[in-house]
Coordinates of C-alpha atoms and ligand atoms in Angstrom, one line a residue:
X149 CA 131.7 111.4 66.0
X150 CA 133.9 108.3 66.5
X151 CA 132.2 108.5 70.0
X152 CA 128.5 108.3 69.0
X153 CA 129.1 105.9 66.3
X154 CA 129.8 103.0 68.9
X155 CA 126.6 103.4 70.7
X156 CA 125.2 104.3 66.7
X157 CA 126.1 100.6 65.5
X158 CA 125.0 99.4 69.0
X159 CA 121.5 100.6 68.1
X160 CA 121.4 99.7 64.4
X161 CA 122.3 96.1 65.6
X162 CA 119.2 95.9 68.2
X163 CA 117.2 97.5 65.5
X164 CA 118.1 94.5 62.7
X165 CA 117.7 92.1 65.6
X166 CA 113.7 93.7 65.9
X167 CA 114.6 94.8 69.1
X168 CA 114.9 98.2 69.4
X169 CA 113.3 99.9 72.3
X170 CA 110.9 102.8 71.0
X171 CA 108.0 105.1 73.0
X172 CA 105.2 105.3 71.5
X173 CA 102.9 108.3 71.9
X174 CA 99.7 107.5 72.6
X175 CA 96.4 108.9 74.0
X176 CA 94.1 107.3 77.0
X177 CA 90.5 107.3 77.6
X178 CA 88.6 104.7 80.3
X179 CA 89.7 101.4 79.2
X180 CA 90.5 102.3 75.3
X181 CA 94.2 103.2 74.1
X182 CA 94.5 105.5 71.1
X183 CA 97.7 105.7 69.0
X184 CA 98.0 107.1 65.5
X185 CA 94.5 108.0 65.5
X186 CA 93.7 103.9 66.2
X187 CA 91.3 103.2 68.8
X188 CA 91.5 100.3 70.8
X189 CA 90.9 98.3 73.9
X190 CA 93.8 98.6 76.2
X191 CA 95.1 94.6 77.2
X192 CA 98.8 95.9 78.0
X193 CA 98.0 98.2 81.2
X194 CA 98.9 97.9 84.7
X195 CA 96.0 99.6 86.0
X196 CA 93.9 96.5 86.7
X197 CA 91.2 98.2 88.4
X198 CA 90.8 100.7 86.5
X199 CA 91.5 103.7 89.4
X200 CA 93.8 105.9 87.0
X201 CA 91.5 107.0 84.3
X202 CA 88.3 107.3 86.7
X203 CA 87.7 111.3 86.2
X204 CA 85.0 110.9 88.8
X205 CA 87.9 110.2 91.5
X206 CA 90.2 112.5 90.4
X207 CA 87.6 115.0 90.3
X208 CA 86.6 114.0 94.1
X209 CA 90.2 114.2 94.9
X210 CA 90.4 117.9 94.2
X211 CA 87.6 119.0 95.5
X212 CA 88.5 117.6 98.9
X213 CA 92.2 119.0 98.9
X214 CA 92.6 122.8 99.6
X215 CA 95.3 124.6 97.3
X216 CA 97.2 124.9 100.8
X217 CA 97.5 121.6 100.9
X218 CA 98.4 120.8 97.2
X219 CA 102.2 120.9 97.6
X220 CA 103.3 119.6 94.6
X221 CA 106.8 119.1 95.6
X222 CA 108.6 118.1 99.2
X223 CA 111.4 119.9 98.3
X224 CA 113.9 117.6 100.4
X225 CA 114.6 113.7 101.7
X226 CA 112.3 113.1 104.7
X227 CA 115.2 112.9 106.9
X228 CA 115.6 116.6 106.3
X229 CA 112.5 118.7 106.0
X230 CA 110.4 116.3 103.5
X231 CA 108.5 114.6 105.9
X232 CA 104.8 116.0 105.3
X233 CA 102.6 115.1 107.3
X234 CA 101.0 112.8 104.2
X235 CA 103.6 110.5 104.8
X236 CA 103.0 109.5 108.1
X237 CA 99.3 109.5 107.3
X238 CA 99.7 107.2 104.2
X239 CA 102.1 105.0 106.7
X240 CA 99.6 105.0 109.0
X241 CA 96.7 103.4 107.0
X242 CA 98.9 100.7 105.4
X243 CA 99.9 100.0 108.9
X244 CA 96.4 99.8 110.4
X245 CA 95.4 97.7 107.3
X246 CA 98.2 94.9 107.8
X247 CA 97.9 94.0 111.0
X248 CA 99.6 96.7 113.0
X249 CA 102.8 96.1 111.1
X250 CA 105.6 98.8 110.5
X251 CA 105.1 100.3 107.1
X252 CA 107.8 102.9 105.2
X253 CA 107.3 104.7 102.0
X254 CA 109.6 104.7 99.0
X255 CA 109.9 106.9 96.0
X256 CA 109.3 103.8 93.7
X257 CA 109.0 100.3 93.1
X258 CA 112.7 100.2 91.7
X259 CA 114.0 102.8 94.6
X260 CA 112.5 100.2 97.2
X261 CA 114.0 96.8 95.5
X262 CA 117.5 97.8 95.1
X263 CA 117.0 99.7 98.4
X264 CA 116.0 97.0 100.6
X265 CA 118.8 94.3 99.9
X266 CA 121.9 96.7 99.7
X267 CA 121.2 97.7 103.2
X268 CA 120.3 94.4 104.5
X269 CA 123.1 92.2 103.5
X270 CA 126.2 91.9 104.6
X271 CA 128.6 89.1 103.3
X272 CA 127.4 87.0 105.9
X273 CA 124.0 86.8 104.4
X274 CA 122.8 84.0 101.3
X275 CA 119.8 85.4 99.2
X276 CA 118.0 82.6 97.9
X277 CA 115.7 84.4 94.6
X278 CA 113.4 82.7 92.3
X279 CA 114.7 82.5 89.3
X280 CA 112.5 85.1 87.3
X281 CA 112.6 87.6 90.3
X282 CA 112.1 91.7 88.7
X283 CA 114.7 93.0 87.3
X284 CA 114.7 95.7 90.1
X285 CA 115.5 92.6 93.0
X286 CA 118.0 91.3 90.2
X287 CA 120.0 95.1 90.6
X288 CA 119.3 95.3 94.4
X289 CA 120.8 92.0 94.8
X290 CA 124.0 92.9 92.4
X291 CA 124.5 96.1 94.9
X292 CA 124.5 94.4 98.1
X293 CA 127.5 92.1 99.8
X294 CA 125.6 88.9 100.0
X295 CA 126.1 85.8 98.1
X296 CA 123.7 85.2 95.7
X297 CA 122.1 81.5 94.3
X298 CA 119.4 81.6 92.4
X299 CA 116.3 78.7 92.6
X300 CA 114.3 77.5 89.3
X301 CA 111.2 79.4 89.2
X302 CA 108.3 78.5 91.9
X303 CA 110.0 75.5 92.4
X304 CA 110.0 74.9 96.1
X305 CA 111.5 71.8 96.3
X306 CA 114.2 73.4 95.2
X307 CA 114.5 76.1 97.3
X308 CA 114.2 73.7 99.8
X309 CA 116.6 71.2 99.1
X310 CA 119.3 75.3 99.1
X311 CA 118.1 75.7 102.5
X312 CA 119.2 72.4 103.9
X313 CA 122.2 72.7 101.9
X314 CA 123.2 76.6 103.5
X315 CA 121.3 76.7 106.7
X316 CA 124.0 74.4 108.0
X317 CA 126.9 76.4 107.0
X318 CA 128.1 78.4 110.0
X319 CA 129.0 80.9 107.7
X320 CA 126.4 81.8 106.7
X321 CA 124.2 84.1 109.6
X322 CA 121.1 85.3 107.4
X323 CA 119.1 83.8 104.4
X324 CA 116.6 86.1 102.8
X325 CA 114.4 84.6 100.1
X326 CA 113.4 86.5 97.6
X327 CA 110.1 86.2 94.7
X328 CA 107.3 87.8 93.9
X329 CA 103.8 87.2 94.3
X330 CA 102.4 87.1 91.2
X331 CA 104.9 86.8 88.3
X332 CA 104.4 90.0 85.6
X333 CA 105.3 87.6 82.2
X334 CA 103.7 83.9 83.2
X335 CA 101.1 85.8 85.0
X336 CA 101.6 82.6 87.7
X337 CA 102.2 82.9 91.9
X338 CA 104.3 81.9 94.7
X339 CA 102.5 79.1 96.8
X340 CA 102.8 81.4 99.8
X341 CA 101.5 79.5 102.4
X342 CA 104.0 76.6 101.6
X343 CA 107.0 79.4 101.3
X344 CA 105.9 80.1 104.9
X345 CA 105.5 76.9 106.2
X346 CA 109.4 76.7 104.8
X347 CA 110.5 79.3 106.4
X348 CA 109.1 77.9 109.7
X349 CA 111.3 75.3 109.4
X350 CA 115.0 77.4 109.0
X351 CA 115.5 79.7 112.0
X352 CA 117.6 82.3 109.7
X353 CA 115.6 83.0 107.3
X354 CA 113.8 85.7 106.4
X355 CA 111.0 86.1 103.4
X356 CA 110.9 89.3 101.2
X357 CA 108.0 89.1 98.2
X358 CA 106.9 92.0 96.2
X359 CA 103.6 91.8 95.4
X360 CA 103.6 94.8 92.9
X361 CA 101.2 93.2 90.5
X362 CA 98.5 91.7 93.3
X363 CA 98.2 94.6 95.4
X364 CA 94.3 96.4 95.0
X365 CA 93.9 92.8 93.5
X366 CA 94.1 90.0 95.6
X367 CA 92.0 89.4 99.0
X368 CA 89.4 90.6 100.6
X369 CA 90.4 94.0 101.2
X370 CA 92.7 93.9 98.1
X371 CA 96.0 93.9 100.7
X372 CA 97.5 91.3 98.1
X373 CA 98.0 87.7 97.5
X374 CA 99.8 87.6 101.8
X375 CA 96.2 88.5 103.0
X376 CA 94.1 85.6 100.6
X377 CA 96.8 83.4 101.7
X378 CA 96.8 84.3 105.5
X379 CA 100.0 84.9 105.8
X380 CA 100.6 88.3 106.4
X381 CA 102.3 88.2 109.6
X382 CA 104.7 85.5 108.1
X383 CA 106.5 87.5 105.5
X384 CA 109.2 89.4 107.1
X385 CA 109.8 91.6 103.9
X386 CA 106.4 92.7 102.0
X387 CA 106.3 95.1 99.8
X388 CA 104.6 96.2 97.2
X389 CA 103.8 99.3 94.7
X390 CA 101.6 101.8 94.0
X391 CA 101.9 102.5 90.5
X392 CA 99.7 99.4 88.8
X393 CA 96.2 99.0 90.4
X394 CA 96.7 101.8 93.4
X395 CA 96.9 104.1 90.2
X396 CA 99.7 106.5 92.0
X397 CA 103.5 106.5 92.4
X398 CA 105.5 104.9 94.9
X399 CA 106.5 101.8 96.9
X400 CA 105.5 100.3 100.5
X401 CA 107.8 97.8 102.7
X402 CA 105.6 96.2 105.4
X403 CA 107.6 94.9 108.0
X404 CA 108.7 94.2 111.7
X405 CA 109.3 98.4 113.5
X406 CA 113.2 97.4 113.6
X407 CA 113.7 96.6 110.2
X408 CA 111.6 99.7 109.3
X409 CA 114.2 101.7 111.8
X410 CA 117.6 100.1 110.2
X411 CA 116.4 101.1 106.7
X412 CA 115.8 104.9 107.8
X413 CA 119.7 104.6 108.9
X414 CA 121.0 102.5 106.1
X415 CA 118.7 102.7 102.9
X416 CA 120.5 104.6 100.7
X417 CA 117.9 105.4 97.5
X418 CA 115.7 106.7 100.7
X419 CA 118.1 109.0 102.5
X420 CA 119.7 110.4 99.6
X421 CA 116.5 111.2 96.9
X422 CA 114.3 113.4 97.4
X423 CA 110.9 112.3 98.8
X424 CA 107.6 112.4 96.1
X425 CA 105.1 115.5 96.4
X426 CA 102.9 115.3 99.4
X427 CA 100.1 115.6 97.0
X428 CA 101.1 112.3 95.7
X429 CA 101.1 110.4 99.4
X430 CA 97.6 112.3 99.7
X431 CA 96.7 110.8 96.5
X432 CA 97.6 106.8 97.5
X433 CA 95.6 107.6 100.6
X434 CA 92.7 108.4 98.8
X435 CA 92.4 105.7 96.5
X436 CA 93.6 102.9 99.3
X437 CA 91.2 103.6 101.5
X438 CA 88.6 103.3 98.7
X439 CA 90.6 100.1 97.2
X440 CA 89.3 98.4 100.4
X441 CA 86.4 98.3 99.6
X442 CA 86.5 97.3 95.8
X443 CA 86.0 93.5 96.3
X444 CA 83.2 93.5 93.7
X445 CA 85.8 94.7 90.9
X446 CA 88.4 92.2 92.3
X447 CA 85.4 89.4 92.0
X448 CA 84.6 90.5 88.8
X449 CA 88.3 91.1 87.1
X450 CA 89.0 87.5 88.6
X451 CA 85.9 85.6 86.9
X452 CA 87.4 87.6 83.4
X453 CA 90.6 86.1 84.2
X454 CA 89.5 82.8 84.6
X455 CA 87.3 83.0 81.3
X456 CA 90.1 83.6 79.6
X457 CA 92.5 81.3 80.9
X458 CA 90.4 78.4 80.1
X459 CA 89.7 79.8 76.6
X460 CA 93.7 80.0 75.8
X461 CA 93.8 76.7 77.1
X462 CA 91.0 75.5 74.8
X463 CA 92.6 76.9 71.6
X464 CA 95.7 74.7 72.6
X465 CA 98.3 76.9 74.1
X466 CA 100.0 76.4 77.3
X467 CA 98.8 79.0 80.6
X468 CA 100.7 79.2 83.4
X469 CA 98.5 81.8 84.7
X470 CA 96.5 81.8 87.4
X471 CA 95.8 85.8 87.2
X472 CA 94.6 89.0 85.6
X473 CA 98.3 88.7 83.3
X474 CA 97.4 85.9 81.0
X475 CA 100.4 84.9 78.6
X476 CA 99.4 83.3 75.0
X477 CA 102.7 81.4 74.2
X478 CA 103.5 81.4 70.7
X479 CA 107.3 80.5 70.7
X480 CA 108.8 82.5 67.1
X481 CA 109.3 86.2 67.8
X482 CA 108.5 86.7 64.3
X483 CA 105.0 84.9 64.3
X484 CA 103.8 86.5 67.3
X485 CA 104.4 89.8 66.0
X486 CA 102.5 89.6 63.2
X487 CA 99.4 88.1 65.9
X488 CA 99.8 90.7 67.7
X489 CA 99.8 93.6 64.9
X490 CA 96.7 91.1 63.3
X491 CA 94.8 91.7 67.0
X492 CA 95.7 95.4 67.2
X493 CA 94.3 96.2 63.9
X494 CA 91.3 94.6 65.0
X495 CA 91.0 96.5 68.0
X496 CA 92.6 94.8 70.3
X497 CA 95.9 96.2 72.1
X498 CA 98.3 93.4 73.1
X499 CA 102.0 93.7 72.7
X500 CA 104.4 90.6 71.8
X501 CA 106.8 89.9 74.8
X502 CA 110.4 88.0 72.9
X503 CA 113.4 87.5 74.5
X504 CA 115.1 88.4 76.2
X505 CA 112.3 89.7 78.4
X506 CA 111.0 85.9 78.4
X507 CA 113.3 82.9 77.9
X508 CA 114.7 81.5 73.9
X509 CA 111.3 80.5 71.9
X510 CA 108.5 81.7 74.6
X511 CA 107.5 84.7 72.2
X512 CA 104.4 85.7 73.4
X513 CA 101.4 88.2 73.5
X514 CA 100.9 89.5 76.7
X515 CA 97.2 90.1 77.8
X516 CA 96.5 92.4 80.8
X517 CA 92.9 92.4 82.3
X518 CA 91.3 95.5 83.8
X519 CA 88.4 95.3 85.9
X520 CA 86.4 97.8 83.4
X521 CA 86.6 94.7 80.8
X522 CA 83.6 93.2 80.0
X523 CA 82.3 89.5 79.0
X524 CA 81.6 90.5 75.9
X525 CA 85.2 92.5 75.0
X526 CA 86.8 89.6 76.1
X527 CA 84.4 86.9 73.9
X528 CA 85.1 89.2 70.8
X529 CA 89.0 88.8 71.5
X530 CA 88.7 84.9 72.2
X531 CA 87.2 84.7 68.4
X532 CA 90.1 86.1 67.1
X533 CA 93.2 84.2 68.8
Ligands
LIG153 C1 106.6 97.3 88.3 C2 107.4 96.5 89.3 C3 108.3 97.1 90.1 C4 108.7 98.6 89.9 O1 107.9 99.4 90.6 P1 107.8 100.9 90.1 O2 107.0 101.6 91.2 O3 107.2 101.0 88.8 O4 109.3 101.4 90.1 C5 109.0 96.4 91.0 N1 108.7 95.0 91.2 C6 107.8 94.4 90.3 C7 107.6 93.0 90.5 C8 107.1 95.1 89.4 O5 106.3 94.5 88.6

């Protein structure tokens, strides 16, 4: 007992703090959320075009996959006998779709970001990372050998003046910079075309940005925020996820046929996990080769978006956002609770963001848009804020 009773008062402490991590069962149907029998519209989820609760898809899925083909586990690391034949097809299409690039699979999001780095770095490398990078980077980074200095978020000029600062030290034989895209709390994004008109400047550096929450969402063919920006070719390190809009499981590094090479020899959270169900890879090829051609819902979920940017602005708070995430700063944890349960008995599912998830006195509701939103959902909750 005296065992469990540290870890006992560690909890009671986080739960007189109000922040004790909880699930909460709950039940989904199209775009509305239902938990203890109350129905709402769901504004916290990541699947932005709304690809995960189509039944027509799933149904169309099915019925083009044989049961012989339904393998529902890959028993094995691809290196051994994992490597389906899905894999290389679902590499294939992301590679055809960005340019011809190198493209390799990962089990997740987190199994790519603090994958990549470890195997990367050595102590001769620098990893320059915005200063609100995933938590996932944040734990790659604290695994590899590289020294680490952190830049004040989506400040270039920053980053900048690091680079002339490190690029000269002889030491030093690598830089990798390191953001995201879009930024999951402020809902803001990385100037990428000036970040790779930077990097054109420094001969060692490379760029890695994970565009988990722009991918199905930004450009043309929904490749992420690198293809609207034109810079695909320039960012050494792209990667991205499948588990928001692409409505699977998994994560995708795009990147020079080398690099792709050195992390089959060296990634460890690849070579020594199992690899996801072939069904799964089958899956993300379905639904990115129909994600292509979904600019219509892109169009639409970014007119929503900016609807309701200008609205928070207009009702006096400040929006960073420039994206589907909008933030409604509040600032007192205890205030934005109480908004937040106010809109969700209303109808309205938002959850309240506190520190330490954002920074001291940036309390805030978090609103996620989907493309299955409407005008008039979203003019209903603008009444209410
Ligand atoms: C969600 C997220 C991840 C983690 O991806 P998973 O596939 O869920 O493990 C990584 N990076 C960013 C920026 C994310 O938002």
């Amino acid at each position: 007992m005296e065992l469990l009773n540290h870890y006992a008062q560690q909890l009671d402490s986080l739960k007189q703090q109000g922040n004790l991590r909880q699930f909460t069962a709950s039940q989904q149907t199209g775009k509305f959320i239902q938990i203890q029998n109350h129905h709402m519209l769901n504004l916290a989820s990541n699947d932005y075009l709304g690809l995960a609760s189509d039944l027509q898809l799933r149904e169309q899925f099915f019925d083009e996959i044989p049961n012989d083909q339904r393998w529902m586990s890959s028993s094995s690391s691809r290196l051994l006998t994992g490597n389906f034949p899905e894999f290389e097809q679902l590499e294939s299409s992301l590679s055809q779709a960005f340019y011809g690039r190198a493209a390799l699979l990962f089990n997740s999001g987190y199994h790519m970001n603090i994958g990549i780095l470890p195997a990367l770095c050595d102590s001769k490398t620098l990893i320059l990372a915005d200063k609100l990078v995933h938590a996932s980077m944040i734990d790659g980074i604290r695994l590899s050998a590289a020294k680490y200095v952190r830049y004040r978020h989506n400040d270039l000029n920053h980053l900048t003046q690091l680079l002339q600062k490190y690029h000269a030290d002889a030491e030093i034989e690598r830089i990798i910079v390191v953001t995201e895209s879009i930024f999951s709390m402020d809902g803001d994004e990385t100037d990428l075309a000036a970040l790779a008109q930077i990097k054109k400047q420094f001969s060692k550096v490379m760029l890695y940005v994970d565009e988990a929450h722009a991918i199905g969402v930004r450009g043309m063919q929904g490749l992420g925020c690198a293809e609207e920006y034109g810079v695909i070719d320039d960012i050494d390190l792209l990667a991205g996820t499948f588990g928001k809009a692409m409505a699977s499981v998994g994560g995708y590094l795009i990147c020079h046929p080398v690099i792709r090479e050195y992390l089959i020899n060296s990634m460890r959270p690849l070579i020594f996990s199992t690899a996801q169900p072939p069904i799964c890879m089958a899956w993300t090829n379905f639904i990115f080769q129909k994600v292509l051609d979904l600019n219509p819902q892109r169009q639409h979920l970014q007119q929503l978006s900016q609807s309701l940017q200008q609205a928070v602005t207009a009702k006096g708070y400040d929006c960073p956002s420039s994206s589907h995430i909008v933030p409604v700063i509040i600032g007192e944890s205890q205030k934005t609770v109480e908004k937040a349960q106010m809109l969700q008995a209303a109808g309205f599912y938002i959850m309240p963001v506190r520190p330490p998830t954002v920074p001291q006195h940036s309390s805030r509701l978090r609103i996620s848009l989907t493309a299955q939103i409407t005008q008039s959902d979203l003019h209903q909750l603008m009444q209410l804020l």
